[in-house]
Every structure is written in structure tokens, then in C-alpha cells.
Amino acid sequence: MFRHNAQRKTAFTEEQTTWLRLKKDHIAASCSIERDDFDCSPLSDRGGLQKSLGLA
């Protein structure tokens, strides 16, 4: 994330950074991430799968 922000014209937005951290934490805790995981907190609290895909 830091490398991306340092080497690109456009850095990740605050919302994109939050999502990247949420995904990282979920993967670290469960060793995977599935579509259904976006229906559970804290991912669903931020808008779920659709919001995550919209930020890409």
C-alpha cells in the first residue's frame, strides 16, 4: 500500500485504504475471504461486496 502510494500519481483514498485494511485483517484471521464474508461485520458495515468492488 505504501509503495503504491509512493510510486503512483493517484494514491489510495482513505476509503480504499480502510477497505484494504479490513480485507487484510479478515484474511489474516480466517486465512481466506469469500463472497459471503462481505455479508458479515465489519465488511457489511462498510457496504459489503458491492461497495468493495466499486472502490477498485
Short mmCIF file of N, CA and C in Angstrom, two decimals:
data_model
loop_
_atom_site.label_atom_id
_atom_site.label_comp_id
_atom_site.label_asym_id
_atom_site.label_seq_id
_atom_site.Cartn_x
_atom_site.Cartn_y
_atom_site.Cartn_z
N MET A 1 0.82 -1.17 0.00
CA MET A 1 0.00 0.00 0.00
C MET A 1 0.87 1.25 0.00
N PHE A 2 1.88 1.25 0.85
CA PHE A 2 2.76 2.42 0.92
C PHE A 2 3.55 2.58 -0.37
N ARG A 3 4.00 1.46 -0.93
CA ARG A 3 4.74 1.50 -2.19
C ARG A 3 3.86 2.05 -3.30
N HIS A 4 2.62 1.58 -3.35
CA HIS A 4 1.67 2.06 -4.36
C HIS A 4 1.51 3.57 -4.24
N ASN A 5 1.24 4.04 -3.05
CA ASN A 5 1.02 5.47 -2.84
C ASN A 5 2.25 6.29 -3.18
N ALA A 6 3.43 5.76 -2.97
CA ALA A 6 4.67 6.49 -3.24
C ALA A 6 5.01 6.51 -4.73
N GLN A 7 4.59 5.48 -5.47
CA GLN A 7 5.01 5.35 -6.86
C GLN A 7 3.95 5.75 -7.88
N ARG A 8 2.77 6.09 -7.46
CA ARG A 8 1.67 6.41 -8.39
C ARG A 8 1.27 7.86 -8.28
N LYS A 9 0.69 8.37 -9.37
CA LYS A 9 0.17 9.73 -9.34
C LYS A 9 -1.01 9.84 -8.39
N THR A 10 -1.86 8.82 -8.41
CA THR A 10 -3.03 8.83 -7.54
C THR A 10 -2.87 7.79 -6.44
N ALA A 11 -2.86 8.25 -5.23
CA ALA A 11 -2.73 7.35 -4.08
C ALA A 11 -4.10 6.77 -3.74
N PHE A 12 -4.08 5.69 -2.96
CA PHE A 12 -5.34 5.14 -2.48
C PHE A 12 -6.06 6.21 -1.66
N THR A 13 -7.38 6.26 -1.81
CA THR A 13 -8.17 7.18 -0.99
C THR A 13 -8.26 6.62 0.43
N GLU A 14 -8.73 7.43 1.34
CA GLU A 14 -8.90 6.98 2.72
C GLU A 14 -9.87 5.80 2.77
N GLU A 15 -10.94 5.86 1.99
CA GLU A 15 -11.92 4.77 1.98
C GLU A 15 -11.32 3.50 1.39
N GLN A 16 -10.54 3.60 0.33
CA GLN A 16 -9.88 2.43 -0.24
C GLN A 16 -8.89 1.83 0.75
N THR A 17 -8.16 2.67 1.46
CA THR A 17 -7.22 2.21 2.47
C THR A 17 -7.93 1.47 3.59
N THR A 18 -9.07 2.00 4.02
CA THR A 18 -9.86 1.33 5.06
C THR A 18 -10.29 -0.05 4.59
N TRP A 19 -10.77 -0.16 3.35
CA TRP A 19 -11.19 -1.45 2.82
C TRP A 19 -10.03 -2.41 2.71
N LEU A 20 -8.89 -1.94 2.25
CA LEU A 20 -7.73 -2.82 2.16
C LEU A 20 -7.34 -3.37 3.52
N ARG A 21 -7.40 -2.53 4.54
CA ARG A 21 -7.08 -2.99 5.90
C ARG A 21 -8.11 -3.98 6.42
N LEU A 22 -9.41 -3.71 6.15
CA LEU A 22 -10.46 -4.65 6.57
C LEU A 22 -10.25 -6.02 5.93
N LYS A 23 -9.97 -6.03 4.64
CA LYS A 23 -9.75 -7.29 3.94
C LYS A 23 -8.51 -8.00 4.47
N LYS A 24 -7.44 -7.25 4.69
CA LYS A 24 -6.21 -7.84 5.23
C LYS A 24 -6.47 -8.48 6.59
N ASP A 25 -7.18 -7.77 7.46
CA ASP A 25 -7.47 -8.30 8.79
C ASP A 25 -8.33 -9.55 8.72
N HIS A 26 -9.31 -9.55 7.82
CA HIS A 26 -10.19 -10.72 7.69
C HIS A 26 -9.38 -11.92 7.17
N ILE A 27 -8.58 -11.71 6.16
CA ILE A 27 -7.78 -12.81 5.61
C ILE A 27 -6.79 -13.33 6.66
N ALA A 28 -6.18 -12.43 7.41
CA ALA A 28 -5.23 -12.85 8.45
C ALA A 28 -5.93 -13.68 9.52
N ALA A 29 -7.16 -13.35 9.84
CA ALA A 29 -7.89 -14.07 10.89
C ALA A 29 -8.45 -15.41 10.41
N SER A 30 -8.84 -15.48 9.14
CA SER A 30 -9.50 -16.70 8.68
C SER A 30 -8.75 -17.44 7.57
N CYS A 31 -7.66 -16.89 7.11
CA CYS A 31 -6.84 -17.48 6.04
C CYS A 31 -7.55 -17.54 4.70
N SER A 32 -8.67 -16.83 4.56
CA SER A 32 -9.37 -16.77 3.27
C SER A 32 -10.40 -15.64 3.32
N ILE A 33 -10.94 -15.35 2.14
CA ILE A 33 -12.07 -14.41 2.07
C ILE A 33 -12.98 -14.90 0.96
N GLU A 34 -14.25 -15.00 1.26
CA GLU A 34 -15.26 -15.49 0.32
C GLU A 34 -16.31 -14.41 0.11
N ARG A 35 -17.11 -14.56 -0.93
CA ARG A 35 -18.18 -13.58 -1.20
C ARG A 35 -19.09 -13.42 0.01
N ASP A 36 -19.44 -14.53 0.66
CA ASP A 36 -20.35 -14.48 1.82
C ASP A 36 -19.76 -13.71 2.98
N ASP A 37 -18.44 -13.61 3.07
CA ASP A 37 -17.80 -12.89 4.17
C ASP A 37 -18.16 -11.41 4.15
N PHE A 38 -18.50 -10.88 2.98
CA PHE A 38 -18.86 -9.48 2.87
C PHE A 38 -20.25 -9.18 3.44
N ASP A 39 -21.00 -10.24 3.78
CA ASP A 39 -22.31 -10.09 4.42
C ASP A 39 -22.20 -9.97 5.94
N CYS A 40 -21.00 -10.14 6.47
CA CYS A 40 -20.78 -10.12 7.92
C CYS A 40 -19.99 -8.87 8.32
N SER A 41 -20.19 -8.46 9.56
CA SER A 41 -19.47 -7.33 10.11
C SER A 41 -17.99 -7.67 10.24
N PRO A 42 -17.08 -6.81 10.05
CA PRO A 42 -17.19 -5.38 9.78
C PRO A 42 -17.31 -5.05 8.29
N LEU A 43 -17.17 -6.04 7.40
CA LEU A 43 -17.24 -5.76 5.97
C LEU A 43 -18.62 -5.27 5.56
N SER A 44 -19.66 -5.88 6.09
CA SER A 44 -21.02 -5.44 5.72
C SER A 44 -21.33 -4.06 6.27
N ASP A 45 -20.74 -3.71 7.39
CA ASP A 45 -20.96 -2.38 7.98
C ASP A 45 -20.48 -1.26 7.06
N ARG A 46 -19.56 -1.58 6.18
CA ARG A 46 -18.97 -0.59 5.28
C ARG A 46 -19.59 -0.65 3.87
N GLY A 47 -20.60 -1.48 3.68
CA GLY A 47 -21.27 -1.54 2.38
C GLY A 47 -21.14 -2.86 1.66
N GLY A 48 -20.43 -3.79 2.24
CA GLY A 48 -20.35 -5.13 1.69
C GLY A 48 -19.60 -5.25 0.39
N LEU A 49 -19.89 -6.32 -0.31
CA LEU A 49 -19.18 -6.65 -1.54
C LEU A 49 -19.32 -5.56 -2.60
N GLN A 50 -20.53 -5.07 -2.79
CA GLN A 50 -20.75 -4.06 -3.84
C GLN A 50 -19.91 -2.81 -3.61
N LYS A 51 -19.83 -2.35 -2.38
CA LYS A 51 -19.03 -1.17 -2.07
C LYS A 51 -17.57 -1.46 -2.32
N SER A 52 -17.11 -2.62 -1.90
CA SER A 52 -15.72 -3.00 -2.08
C SER A 52 -15.36 -3.04 -3.57
N LEU A 53 -16.20 -3.64 -4.38
CA LEU A 53 -15.94 -3.72 -5.80
C LEU A 53 -15.99 -2.35 -6.47
N GLY A 54 -16.85 -1.49 -5.96
CA GLY A 54 -16.98 -0.15 -6.52
C GLY A 54 -15.77 0.73 -6.29
N LEU A 55 -14.96 0.38 -5.31
CA LEU A 55 -13.78 1.18 -4.99
C LEU A 55 -12.56 0.76 -5.79
N ALA A 56 -12.65 -0.36 -6.47
CA ALA A 56 -11.48 -0.88 -7.21
C ALA A 56 -11.13 -0.02 -8.39
#
